[in-house]
Short mmCIF file of C-alpha atoms in Angstrom, two decimals:
data_model
loop_
_atom_site.label_atom_id
_atom_site.label_comp_id
_atom_site.label_asym_id
_atom_site.label_seq_id
_atom_site.Cartn_x
_atom_site.Cartn_y
_atom_site.Cartn_z
CA ALA J 11 8.03 -16.53 -3.91
CA HIS J 12 10.24 -13.97 -1.79
CA VAL J 13 12.96 -13.89 -4.19
CA ALA J 14 10.17 -12.66 -7.25
CA HIS J 15 8.95 -10.26 -4.52
CA GLU J 16 11.91 -8.64 -3.64
CA ARG J 17 13.05 -8.49 -7.20
CA GLU J 18 9.94 -6.89 -8.12
CA SER J 19 9.38 -4.48 -5.42
CA GLY J 20 11.26 -1.47 -7.22
CA GLY J 21 9.54 -2.15 -10.41
CA ALA J 22 5.90 -2.07 -8.90
CA ALA J 23 6.80 1.28 -7.49
CA GLN J 24 7.93 2.49 -10.78
CA ALA J 25 4.90 1.03 -12.57
CA LEU J 26 2.62 2.81 -10.01
CA ALA J 27 4.04 6.13 -10.20
CA GLU J 28 3.99 6.09 -13.92
CA TYR J 29 -0.12 5.53 -13.49
CA VAL J 30 -0.62 8.04 -10.88
CA ALA J 31 0.94 11.04 -12.70
CA PRO J 32 -1.65 10.83 -15.61
CA LEU J 33 -4.85 10.11 -13.02
CA ARG J 34 -4.06 13.85 -11.42
CA GLU J 35 -3.19 15.36 -14.56
CA ALA J 36 -6.65 14.01 -16.04
CA ARG J 37 -8.44 15.19 -13.29
CA VAL J 38 -6.99 18.63 -12.98
CA ALA J 39 -7.36 19.03 -16.88
CA SER J 40 -10.86 18.00 -16.88
CA GLY J 41 -11.46 20.22 -13.67
CA VAL J 42 -13.36 17.50 -11.76
CA SER J 43 -12.49 17.71 -7.94
CA LEU J 44 -11.33 15.04 -5.41
CA ASP J 45 -15.00 15.30 -4.04
CA ALA J 46 -16.74 14.56 -7.13
CA VAL J 47 -14.45 11.53 -8.45
CA ALA J 48 -14.68 10.50 -4.69
CA ARG J 49 -18.66 10.21 -5.45
CA ALA J 50 -18.61 8.74 -8.47
CA SER J 51 -16.04 6.38 -7.88
CA GLY J 52 -16.83 5.17 -4.13
CA LEU J 53 -13.45 5.95 -3.09
CA SER J 54 -12.97 8.61 -0.36
CA ALA J 55 -11.50 12.02 -1.34
CA THR J 56 -8.63 11.28 1.14
CA GLN J 57 -7.90 8.04 -0.60
CA ILE J 58 -8.06 9.05 -4.12
CA ARG J 59 -5.46 12.21 -2.70
CA ARG J 60 -2.96 9.39 -1.10
CA ILE J 61 -3.14 7.39 -4.65
CA GLU J 62 -2.47 10.56 -6.85
CA ARG J 63 0.41 11.53 -4.37
CA GLY J 64 1.83 7.93 -4.79
CA GLU J 65 1.22 7.61 -0.72
CA VAL J 66 -0.88 4.20 -1.34
CA ARG J 67 1.46 0.93 -1.59
CA GLY J 68 -0.55 -1.54 -3.46
CA VAL J 69 -3.47 0.21 -4.89
CA SER J 70 -5.35 -2.35 -6.74
CA VAL J 71 -5.59 -2.28 -10.48
CA THR J 72 -9.44 -2.38 -10.14
CA SER J 73 -9.63 0.91 -8.40
CA LEU J 74 -7.28 2.66 -10.94
CA CYS J 75 -9.15 1.17 -13.63
CA VAL J 76 -12.44 2.98 -11.96
CA LEU J 77 -10.56 6.20 -11.29
CA PHE J 78 -9.83 6.46 -14.74
CA ALA J 79 -13.22 5.39 -15.89
CA VAL J 80 -14.51 8.41 -14.11
CA LEU J 81 -12.32 10.66 -15.69
CA GLY J 82 -13.09 9.16 -19.30
CA MET J 83 -10.10 7.22 -19.58
CA ARG J 84 -9.15 3.71 -19.76
CA LEU J 85 -6.29 2.09 -18.20
CA SER J 86 -3.92 -0.20 -20.32
CA ALA J 87 -1.29 -2.05 -19.04
CA ARG J 88 1.67 -4.51 -21.13
CA PRO J 89 4.24 -7.00 -19.61
CA TYR J 90 7.55 -6.73 -21.23
CA PRO J 91 10.59 -8.49 -20.52
CA ALA J 92 12.57 -7.15 -17.80
CA GLY J 93 15.64 -9.80 -17.56
CA PRO J 94 15.83 -13.47 -17.05
CA PRO J 95 13.28 -15.36 -15.47
CA LEU J 96 14.03 -16.76 -12.11
CA ARG J 97 15.46 -20.46 -11.84
CA LEU J 98 14.22 -22.39 -8.98
#
């Protein structure tokens, strides 16, 4: 399990970065404040700010879905081949 975790740690950070930039862009473009998103999502403004900056490692897909929903968006993700499977 550790080999798979090490193998994917960089890919996970890159995937997260691809989602947090559009999150902030959507919030700013819609004119919705951090405080308004916090009230609607149940997350703190500080936590949302940290997510938008990419400072939260391991932010949950559920949290991202809630944040995008508050902004009238839906999160979509697809797996794709990234190399051969591990041989155990």
